[in-house]
Every structure is written in structure tokens, then in C-alpha cells.
PDB file of C-alpha atoms in Angstrom:
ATOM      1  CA  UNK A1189      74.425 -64.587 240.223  1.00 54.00           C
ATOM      2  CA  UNK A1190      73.903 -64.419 244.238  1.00 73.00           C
ATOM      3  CA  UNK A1191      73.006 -67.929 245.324  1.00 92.00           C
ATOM      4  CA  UNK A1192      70.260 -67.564 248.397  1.00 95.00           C
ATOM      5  CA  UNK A1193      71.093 -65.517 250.817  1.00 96.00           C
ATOM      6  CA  UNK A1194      69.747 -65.944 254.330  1.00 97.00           C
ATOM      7  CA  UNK A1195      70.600 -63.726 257.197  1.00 96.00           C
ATOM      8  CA  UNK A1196      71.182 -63.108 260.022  1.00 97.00           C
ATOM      9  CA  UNK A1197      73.815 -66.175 259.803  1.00 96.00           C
ATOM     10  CA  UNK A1198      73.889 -66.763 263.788  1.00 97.00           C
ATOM     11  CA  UNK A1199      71.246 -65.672 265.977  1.00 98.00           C
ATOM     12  CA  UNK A1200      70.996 -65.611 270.156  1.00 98.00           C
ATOM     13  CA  UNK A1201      67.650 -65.843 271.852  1.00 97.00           C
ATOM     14  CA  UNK A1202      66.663 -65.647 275.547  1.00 97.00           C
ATOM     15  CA  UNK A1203      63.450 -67.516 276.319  1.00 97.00           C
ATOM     16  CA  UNK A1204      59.941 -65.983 275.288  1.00 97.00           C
ATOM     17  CA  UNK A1205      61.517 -63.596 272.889  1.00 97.00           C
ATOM     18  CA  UNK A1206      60.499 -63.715 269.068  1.00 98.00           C
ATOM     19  CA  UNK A1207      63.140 -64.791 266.066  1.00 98.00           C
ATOM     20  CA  UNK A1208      62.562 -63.843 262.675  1.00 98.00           C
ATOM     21  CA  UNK A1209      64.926 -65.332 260.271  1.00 98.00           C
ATOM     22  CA  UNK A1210      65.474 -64.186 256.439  1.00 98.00           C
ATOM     23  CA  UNK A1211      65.752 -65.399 253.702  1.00 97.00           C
ATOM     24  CA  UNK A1212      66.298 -64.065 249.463  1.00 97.00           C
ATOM     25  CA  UNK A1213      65.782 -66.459 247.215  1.00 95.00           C
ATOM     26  CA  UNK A1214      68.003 -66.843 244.056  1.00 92.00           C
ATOM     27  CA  UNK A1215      67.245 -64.301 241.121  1.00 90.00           C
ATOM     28  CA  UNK A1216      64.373 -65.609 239.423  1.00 86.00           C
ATOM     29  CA  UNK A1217      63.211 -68.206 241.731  1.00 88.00           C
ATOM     30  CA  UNK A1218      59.462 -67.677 242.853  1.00 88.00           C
ATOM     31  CA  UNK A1219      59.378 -70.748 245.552  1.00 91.00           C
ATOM     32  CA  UNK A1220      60.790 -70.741 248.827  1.00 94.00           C
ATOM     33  CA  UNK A1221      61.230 -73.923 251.324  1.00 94.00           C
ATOM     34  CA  UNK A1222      61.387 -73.761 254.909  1.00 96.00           C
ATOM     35  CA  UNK A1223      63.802 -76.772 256.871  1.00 96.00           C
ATOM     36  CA  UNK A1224      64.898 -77.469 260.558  1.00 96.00           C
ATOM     37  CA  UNK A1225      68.006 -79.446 260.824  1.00 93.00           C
ATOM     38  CA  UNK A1226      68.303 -79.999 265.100  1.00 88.00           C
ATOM     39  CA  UNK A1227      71.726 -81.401 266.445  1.00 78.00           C
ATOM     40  CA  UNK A1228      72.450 -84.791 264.878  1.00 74.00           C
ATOM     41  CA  UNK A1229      69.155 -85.092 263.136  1.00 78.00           C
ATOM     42  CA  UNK A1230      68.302 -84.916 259.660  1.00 82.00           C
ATOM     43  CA  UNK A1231      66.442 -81.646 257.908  1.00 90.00           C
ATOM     44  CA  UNK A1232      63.011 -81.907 258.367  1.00 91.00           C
ATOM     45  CA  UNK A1233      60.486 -79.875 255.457  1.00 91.00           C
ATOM     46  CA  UNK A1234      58.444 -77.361 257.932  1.00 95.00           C
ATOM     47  CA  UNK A1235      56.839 -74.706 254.924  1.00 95.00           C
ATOM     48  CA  UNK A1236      56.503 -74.350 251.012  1.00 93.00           C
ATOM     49  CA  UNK A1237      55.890 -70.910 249.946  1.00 93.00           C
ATOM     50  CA  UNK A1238      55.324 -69.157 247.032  1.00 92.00           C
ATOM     51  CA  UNK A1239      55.062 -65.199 246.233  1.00 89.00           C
ATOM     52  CA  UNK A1240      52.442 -64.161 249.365  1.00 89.00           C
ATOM     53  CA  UNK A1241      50.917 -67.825 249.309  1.00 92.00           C
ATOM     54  CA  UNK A1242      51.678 -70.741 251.652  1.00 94.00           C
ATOM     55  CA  UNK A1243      51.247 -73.820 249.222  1.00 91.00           C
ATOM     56  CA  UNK A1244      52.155 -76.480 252.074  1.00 90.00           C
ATOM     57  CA  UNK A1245      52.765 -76.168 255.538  1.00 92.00           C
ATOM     58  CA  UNK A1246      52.724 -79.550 256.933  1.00 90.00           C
ATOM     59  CA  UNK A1247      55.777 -79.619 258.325  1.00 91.00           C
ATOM     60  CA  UNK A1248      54.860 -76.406 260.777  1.00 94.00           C
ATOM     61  CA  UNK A1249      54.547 -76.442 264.131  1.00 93.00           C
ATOM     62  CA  UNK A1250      50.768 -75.581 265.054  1.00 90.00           C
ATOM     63  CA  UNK A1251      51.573 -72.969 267.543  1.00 94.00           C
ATOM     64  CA  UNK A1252      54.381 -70.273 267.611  1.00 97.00           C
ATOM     65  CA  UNK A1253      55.327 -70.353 264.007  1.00 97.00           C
ATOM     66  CA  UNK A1254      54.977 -68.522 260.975  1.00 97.00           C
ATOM     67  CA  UNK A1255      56.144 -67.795 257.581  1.00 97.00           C
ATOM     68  CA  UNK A1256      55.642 -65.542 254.602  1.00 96.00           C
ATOM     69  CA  UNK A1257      56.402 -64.330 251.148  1.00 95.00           C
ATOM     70  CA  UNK A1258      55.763 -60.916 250.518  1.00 93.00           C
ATOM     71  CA  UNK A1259      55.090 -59.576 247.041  1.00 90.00           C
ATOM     72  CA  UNK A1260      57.983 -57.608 247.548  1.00 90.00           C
ATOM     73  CA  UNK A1261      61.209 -58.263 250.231  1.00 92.00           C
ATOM     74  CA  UNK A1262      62.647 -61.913 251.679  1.00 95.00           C
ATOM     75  CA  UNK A1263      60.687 -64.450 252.468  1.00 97.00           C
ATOM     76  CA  UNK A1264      60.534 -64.620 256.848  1.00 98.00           C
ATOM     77  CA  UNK A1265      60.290 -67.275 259.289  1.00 98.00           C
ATOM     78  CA  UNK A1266      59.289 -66.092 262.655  1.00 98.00           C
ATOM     79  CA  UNK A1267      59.198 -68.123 265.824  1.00 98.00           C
ATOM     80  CA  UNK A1268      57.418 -66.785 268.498  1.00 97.00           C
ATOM     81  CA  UNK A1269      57.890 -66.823 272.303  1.00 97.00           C
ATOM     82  CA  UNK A1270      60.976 -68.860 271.858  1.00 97.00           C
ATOM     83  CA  UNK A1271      61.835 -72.563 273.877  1.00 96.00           C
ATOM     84  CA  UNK A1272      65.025 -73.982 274.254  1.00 95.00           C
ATOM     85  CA  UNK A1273      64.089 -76.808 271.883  1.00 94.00           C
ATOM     86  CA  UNK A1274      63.797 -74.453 268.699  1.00 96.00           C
ATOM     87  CA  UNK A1275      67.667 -74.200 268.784  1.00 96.00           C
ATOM     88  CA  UNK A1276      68.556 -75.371 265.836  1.00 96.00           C
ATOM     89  CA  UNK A1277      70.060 -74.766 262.100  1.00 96.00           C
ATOM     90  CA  UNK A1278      67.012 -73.542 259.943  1.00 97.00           C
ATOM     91  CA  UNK A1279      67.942 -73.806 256.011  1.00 97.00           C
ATOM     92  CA  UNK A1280      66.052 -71.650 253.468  1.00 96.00           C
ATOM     93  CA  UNK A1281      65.968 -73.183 249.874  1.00 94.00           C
ATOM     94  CA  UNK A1282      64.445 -71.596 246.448  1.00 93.00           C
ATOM     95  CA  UNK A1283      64.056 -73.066 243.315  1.00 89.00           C
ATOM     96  CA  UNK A1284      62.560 -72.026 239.913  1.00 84.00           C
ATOM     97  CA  UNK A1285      59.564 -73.390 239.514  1.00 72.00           C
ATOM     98  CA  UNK A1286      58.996 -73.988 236.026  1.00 56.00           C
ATOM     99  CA  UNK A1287      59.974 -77.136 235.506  1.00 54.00           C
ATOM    100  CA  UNK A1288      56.797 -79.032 236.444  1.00 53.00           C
ATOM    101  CA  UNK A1289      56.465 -81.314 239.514  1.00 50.00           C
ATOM    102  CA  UNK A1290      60.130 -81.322 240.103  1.00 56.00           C
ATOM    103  CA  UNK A1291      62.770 -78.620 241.233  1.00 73.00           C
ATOM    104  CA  UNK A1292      66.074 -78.442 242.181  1.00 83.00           C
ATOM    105  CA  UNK A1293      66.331 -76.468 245.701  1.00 88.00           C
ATOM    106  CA  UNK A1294      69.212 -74.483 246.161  1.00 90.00           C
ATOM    107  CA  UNK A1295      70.236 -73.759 249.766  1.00 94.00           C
ATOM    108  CA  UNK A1296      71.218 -71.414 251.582  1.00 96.00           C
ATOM    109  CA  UNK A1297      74.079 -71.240 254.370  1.00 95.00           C
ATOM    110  CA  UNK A1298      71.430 -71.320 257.107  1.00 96.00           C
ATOM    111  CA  UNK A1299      70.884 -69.741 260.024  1.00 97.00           C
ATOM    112  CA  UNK A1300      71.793 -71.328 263.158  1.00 96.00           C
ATOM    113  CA  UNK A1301      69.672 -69.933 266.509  1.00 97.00           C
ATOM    114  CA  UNK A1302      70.471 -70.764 269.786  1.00 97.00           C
ATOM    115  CA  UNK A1303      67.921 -70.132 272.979  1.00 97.00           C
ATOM    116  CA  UNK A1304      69.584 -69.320 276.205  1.00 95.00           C
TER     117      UNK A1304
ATOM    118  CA  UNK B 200      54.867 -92.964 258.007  1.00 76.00           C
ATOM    119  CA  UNK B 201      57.779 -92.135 255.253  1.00 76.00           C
ATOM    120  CA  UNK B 202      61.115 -93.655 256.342  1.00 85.00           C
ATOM    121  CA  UNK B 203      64.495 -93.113 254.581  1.00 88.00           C
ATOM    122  CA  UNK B 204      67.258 -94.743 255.762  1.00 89.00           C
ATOM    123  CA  UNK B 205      70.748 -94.128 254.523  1.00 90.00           C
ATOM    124  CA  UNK B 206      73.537 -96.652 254.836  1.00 80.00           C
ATOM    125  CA  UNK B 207      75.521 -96.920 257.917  1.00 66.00           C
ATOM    126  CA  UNK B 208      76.696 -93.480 259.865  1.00 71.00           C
ATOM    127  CA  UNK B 209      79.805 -93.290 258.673  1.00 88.00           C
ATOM    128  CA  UNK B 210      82.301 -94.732 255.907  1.00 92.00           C
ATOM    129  CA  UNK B 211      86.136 -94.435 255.765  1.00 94.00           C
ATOM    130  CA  UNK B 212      87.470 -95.567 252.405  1.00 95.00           C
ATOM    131  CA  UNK B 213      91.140 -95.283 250.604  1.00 96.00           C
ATOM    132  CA  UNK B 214      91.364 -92.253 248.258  1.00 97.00           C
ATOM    133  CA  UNK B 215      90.942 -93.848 244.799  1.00 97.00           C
ATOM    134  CA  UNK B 216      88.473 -96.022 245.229  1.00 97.00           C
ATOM    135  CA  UNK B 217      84.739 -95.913 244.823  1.00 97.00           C
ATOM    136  CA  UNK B 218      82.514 -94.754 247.341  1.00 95.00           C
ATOM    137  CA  UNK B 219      78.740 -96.732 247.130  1.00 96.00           C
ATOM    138  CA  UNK B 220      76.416 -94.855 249.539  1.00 96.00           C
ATOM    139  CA  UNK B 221      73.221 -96.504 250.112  1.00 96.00           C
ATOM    140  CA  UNK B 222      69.368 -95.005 250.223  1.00 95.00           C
ATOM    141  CA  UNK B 223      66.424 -97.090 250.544  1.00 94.00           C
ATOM    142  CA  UNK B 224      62.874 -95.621 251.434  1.00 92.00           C
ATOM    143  CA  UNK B 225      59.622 -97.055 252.692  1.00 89.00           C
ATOM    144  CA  UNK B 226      55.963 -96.281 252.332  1.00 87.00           C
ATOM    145  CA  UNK B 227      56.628 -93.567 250.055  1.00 83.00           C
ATOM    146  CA  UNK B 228      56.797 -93.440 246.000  1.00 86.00           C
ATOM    147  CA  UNK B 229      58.755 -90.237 244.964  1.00 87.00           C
ATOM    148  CA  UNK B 230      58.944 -89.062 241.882  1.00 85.00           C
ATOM    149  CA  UNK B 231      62.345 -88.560 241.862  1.00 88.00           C
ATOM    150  CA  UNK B 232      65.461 -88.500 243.798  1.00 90.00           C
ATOM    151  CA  UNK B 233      68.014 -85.632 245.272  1.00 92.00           C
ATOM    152  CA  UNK B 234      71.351 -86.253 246.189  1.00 95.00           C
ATOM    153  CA  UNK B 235      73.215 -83.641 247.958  1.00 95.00           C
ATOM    154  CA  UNK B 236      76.287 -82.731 249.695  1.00 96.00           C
ATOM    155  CA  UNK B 237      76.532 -81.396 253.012  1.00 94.00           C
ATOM    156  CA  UNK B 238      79.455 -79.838 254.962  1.00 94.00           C
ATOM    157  CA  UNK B 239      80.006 -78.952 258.384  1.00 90.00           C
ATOM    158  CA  UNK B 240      78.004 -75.983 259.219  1.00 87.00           C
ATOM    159  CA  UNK B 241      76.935 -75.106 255.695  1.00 91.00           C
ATOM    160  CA  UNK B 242      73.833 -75.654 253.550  1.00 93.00           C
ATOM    161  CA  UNK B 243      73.069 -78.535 251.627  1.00 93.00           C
ATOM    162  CA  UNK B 244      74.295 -78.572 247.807  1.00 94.00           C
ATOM    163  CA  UNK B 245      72.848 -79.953 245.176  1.00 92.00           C
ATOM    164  CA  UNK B 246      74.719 -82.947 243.457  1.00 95.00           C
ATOM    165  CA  UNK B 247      72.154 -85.079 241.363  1.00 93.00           C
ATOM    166  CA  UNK B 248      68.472 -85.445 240.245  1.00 91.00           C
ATOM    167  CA  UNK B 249      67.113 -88.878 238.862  1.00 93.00           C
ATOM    168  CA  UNK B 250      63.436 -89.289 238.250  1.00 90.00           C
ATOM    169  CA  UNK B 251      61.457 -92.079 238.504  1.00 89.00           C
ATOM    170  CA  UNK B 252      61.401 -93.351 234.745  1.00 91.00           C
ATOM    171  CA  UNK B 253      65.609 -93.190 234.729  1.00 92.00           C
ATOM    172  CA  UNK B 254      67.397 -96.014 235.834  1.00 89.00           C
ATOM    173  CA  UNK B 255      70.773 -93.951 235.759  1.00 95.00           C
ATOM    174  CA  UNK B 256      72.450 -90.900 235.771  1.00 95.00           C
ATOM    175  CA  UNK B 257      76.239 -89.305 235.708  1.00 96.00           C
ATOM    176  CA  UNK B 258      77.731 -86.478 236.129  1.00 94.00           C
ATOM    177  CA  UNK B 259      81.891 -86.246 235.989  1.00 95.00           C
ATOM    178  CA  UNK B 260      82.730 -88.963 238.620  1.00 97.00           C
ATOM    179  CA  UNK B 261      79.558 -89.401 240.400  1.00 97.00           C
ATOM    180  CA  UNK B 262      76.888 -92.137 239.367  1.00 97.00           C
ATOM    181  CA  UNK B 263      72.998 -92.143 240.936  1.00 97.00           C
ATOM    182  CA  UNK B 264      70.961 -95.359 240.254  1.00 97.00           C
ATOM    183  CA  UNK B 265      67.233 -95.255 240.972  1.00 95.00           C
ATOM    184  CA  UNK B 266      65.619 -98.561 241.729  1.00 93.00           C
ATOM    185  CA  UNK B 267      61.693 -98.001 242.415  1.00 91.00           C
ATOM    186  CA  UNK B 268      60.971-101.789 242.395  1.00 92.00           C
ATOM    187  CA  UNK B 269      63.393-102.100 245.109  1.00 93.00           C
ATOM    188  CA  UNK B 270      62.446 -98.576 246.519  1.00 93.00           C
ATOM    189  CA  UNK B 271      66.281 -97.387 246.404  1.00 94.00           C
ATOM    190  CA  UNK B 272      68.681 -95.237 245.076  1.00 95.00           C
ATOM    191  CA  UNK B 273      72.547 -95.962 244.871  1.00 96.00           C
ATOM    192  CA  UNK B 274      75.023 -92.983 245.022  1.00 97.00           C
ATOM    193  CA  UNK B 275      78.985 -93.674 243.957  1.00 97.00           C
ATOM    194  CA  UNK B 276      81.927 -91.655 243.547  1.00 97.00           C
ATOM    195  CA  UNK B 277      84.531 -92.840 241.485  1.00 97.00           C
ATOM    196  CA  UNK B 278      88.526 -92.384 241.707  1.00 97.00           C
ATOM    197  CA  UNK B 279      87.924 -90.509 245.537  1.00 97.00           C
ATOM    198  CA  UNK B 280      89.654 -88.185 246.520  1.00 97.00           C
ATOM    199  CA  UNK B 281      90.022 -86.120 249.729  1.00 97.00           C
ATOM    200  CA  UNK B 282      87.772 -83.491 249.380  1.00 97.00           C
ATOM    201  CA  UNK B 283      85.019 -85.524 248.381  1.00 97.00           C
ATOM    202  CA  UNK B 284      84.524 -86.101 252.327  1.00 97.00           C
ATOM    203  CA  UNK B 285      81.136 -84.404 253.240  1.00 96.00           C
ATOM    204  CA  UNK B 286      77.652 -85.837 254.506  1.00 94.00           C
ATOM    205  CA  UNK B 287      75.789 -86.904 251.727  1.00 96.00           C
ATOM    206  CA  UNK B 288      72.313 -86.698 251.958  1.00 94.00           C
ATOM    207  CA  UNK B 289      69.534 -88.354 250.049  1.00 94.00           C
ATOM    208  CA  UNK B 290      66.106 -86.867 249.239  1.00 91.00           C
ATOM    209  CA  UNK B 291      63.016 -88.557 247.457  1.00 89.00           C
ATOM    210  CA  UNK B 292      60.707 -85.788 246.602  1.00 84.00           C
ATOM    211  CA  UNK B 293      56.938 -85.482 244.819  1.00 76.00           C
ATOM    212  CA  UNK B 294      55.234 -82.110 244.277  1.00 66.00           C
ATOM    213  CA  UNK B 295      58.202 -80.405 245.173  1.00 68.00           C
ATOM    214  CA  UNK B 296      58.219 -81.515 248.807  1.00 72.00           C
ATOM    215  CA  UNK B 297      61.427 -83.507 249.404  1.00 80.00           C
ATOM    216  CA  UNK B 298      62.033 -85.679 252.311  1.00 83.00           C
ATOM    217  CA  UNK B 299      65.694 -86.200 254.014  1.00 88.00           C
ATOM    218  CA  UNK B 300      67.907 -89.387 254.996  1.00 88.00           C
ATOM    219  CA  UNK B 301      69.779 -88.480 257.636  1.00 87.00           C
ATOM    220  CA  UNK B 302      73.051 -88.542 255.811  1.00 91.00           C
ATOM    221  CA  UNK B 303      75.986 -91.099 255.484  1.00 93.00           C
ATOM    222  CA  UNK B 304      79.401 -89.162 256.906  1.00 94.00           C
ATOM    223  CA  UNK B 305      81.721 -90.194 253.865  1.00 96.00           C
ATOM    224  CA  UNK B 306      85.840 -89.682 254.894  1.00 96.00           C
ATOM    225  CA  UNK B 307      88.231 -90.491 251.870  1.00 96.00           C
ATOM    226  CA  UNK B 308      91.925 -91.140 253.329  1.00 95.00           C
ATOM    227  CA  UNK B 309      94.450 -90.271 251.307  1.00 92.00           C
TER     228      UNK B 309
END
């Protein structure tokens, strides 16, 4: 059983160019979770998705940044008109959601962008 | 604002002995608790979840205690070894939005 799968694993941006970042949940896992973990910082929640419905995007960035879950294909995080200051590891997580109130999120190995 | 602090950066202790990692949050009442392991330049894996109505919970050598009156969890690995050294991360989540510590940066020396 695949565990989430995120690609691509390293990605290299040049300022003002667009990044869109994948991610494939786990086999039978309907939610998908957005994080940002910058340079010595912890991960920080950004978006909370669910087949083609964004349940919570507080953590989001107003301007620039965007996410969706498609009925069908990976679930896509796409930052716009890239700055320096989105470099950064950006972890995709899935869980079940069936268990009430409470899931487990399983991560994936990230993917780590850099802006030139 | 939520606040999660995790005890101290880093700590170095002797393989074999028990590792007590410390997570105490403020203005925030979760309704239950992550613990997970992180290594460099990988994703976060899962270790433990402990809800709010269970005091404690095991699994092989590691123990989680969840303290809401005193708004922390405790997180302790028994008989060390090695390649338990990771970042260990603590999460208190609610409605399936979990919030991170920024990690304690465990090293076990053999």
C-alpha cells in the first residue's frame, strides 16, 4: 500500500514564475492537508481539502496561492508569481476520514522549492 | 494566539536510558494530541495519538501522557537506543486541524 506520494521531490524557481506541487493521497484517504515547514521553523497548517472542496484554508496566504482536489487526479498546490520567501519544504498529508473529529495524517516526503 | 512550546532545542542522552520530551500549549484546548517523528529532510511520521479523555497511552517502548488540566503532554522513550535520534514533534489538533511545536532534536549516544 503506497504511502502519499508527492512529487516533484525538489523543485527550482526563478522569481515571478508559478510552482505547482503534487500530491496523491494514500489509497482510500478522501482528505488532504496542506503544510509549510521554512528553514528552522516549525510546519505551519496552510489548507484542508477534501474531494473538490476546500473545508479550511486559514492557514493560506491571501494572495498568490491556491489549492485543489479534483474529483479525479492529485490534489495541487500552486504558488503563483513566486518570491524568494516561499522557499521552503511544503509537506502534503492525507488521512481517512472516518473516524470522526480526529485523524491520523500520514505524510508525505515533501517537496522542497527553492526561488533563485 | 495558540502557542506550543516544546522542551529545550536539543537533548543528548546515554543510549539506555529514557528520553522525557516535553509539550505544553497555551490558549488552545485540543482534542487530542499527535506525536511524530521527524528526520532530516523527510516527512513527518506518525508515532502516537492520545485524546483528551486518556490520561495514557503505549506503544512498544514509547509512553504519551496527556495532561489537559496542566495543558501538556509528556512523550518518553524507554531503553534508547541510537536510532531513536530524530526531531520529535508535538501536535494538539481539533477538527482535524493540527497545530506544530517546533520540535525537540533528540540524539541518543551510544
Amino acid at each position: 500500500n503506497a504511502g502519499v506520494m508527492q512529487n516533484p521531490r525538489h523543485l527550482v524557481r526563478r522569481r515571478g514564475q508559478e510552482a505547482r506541487l503534487r500530491c496523491s493521497p494514500m489509497k482510500g484517504h478522501s482528505h488532504v492537508y496542506w503544510y509549510r515547514q521554512l528553514p528552522e521553523e516549525g510546519l505551519k497548517f496552510m489548507v484542508y481539502l477534501q474531494k473538490e472542496n476546500i473545508i479550511d484554508e486559514s492557514g493560506m496566504p491571501k494572495e498568490r496561492f491556491s489549492a485543489e482536489f479534483p474529483k479525479e487526479g492529485p490534489s495541487i498546490l500552486r504558488i503563483q508569481q513566486v518570491v524568494r520567501g516561499d522557499s521552503a519544504a511544503y509537506f502534503c498529508a492525507s488521512s481517512p476520514g472516518a473516524s470522526g473529529s480526529s485523524d491520523t495524517q500520514y505524510f508525505g516526503p515533501g517537496t522542497r522549492l527553492t526561488v533563485l | 494566539s495558540q502557542k506550543i512550546e516544546q522542551n529545550s532545542e536539543a537533548l543528548n542522552i546515554q543510549e539506555g536510558k529514557t528520553a522525557t520530551l516535553t509539550c505544553n500549549y497555551t490558549n488552545y484546548s485540543p482534542a487530542y494530541l499527535q506525536w511524530y517523528r521527524q528526520d532530516p529532510g523527510r516527512g513527518p511520521v506518525f508515532l502516537l495519538l492520545i485524546r483528551e479523555n486518556e490520561k495514557e497511552k503505549r506503544k512498544e517502548r514509547l509512553k504519551v501522557t496527556f495532561d489537559t488540566t496542566l495543558k501538556q503532554s509528556l512523550f518518553h522513550i524507554t531503553a534508547s537506543q541510537p536510532a531513536d535520534s530524530a526531531t520529535y514533534l508535538c501536535a494538539p489538533g481539533s477538527a482535524r486541524q493540527l497545530t506544530f511545536g517546533s520540535g525537540t532534536q533528540l540524539t541518543v549516544l551510544p
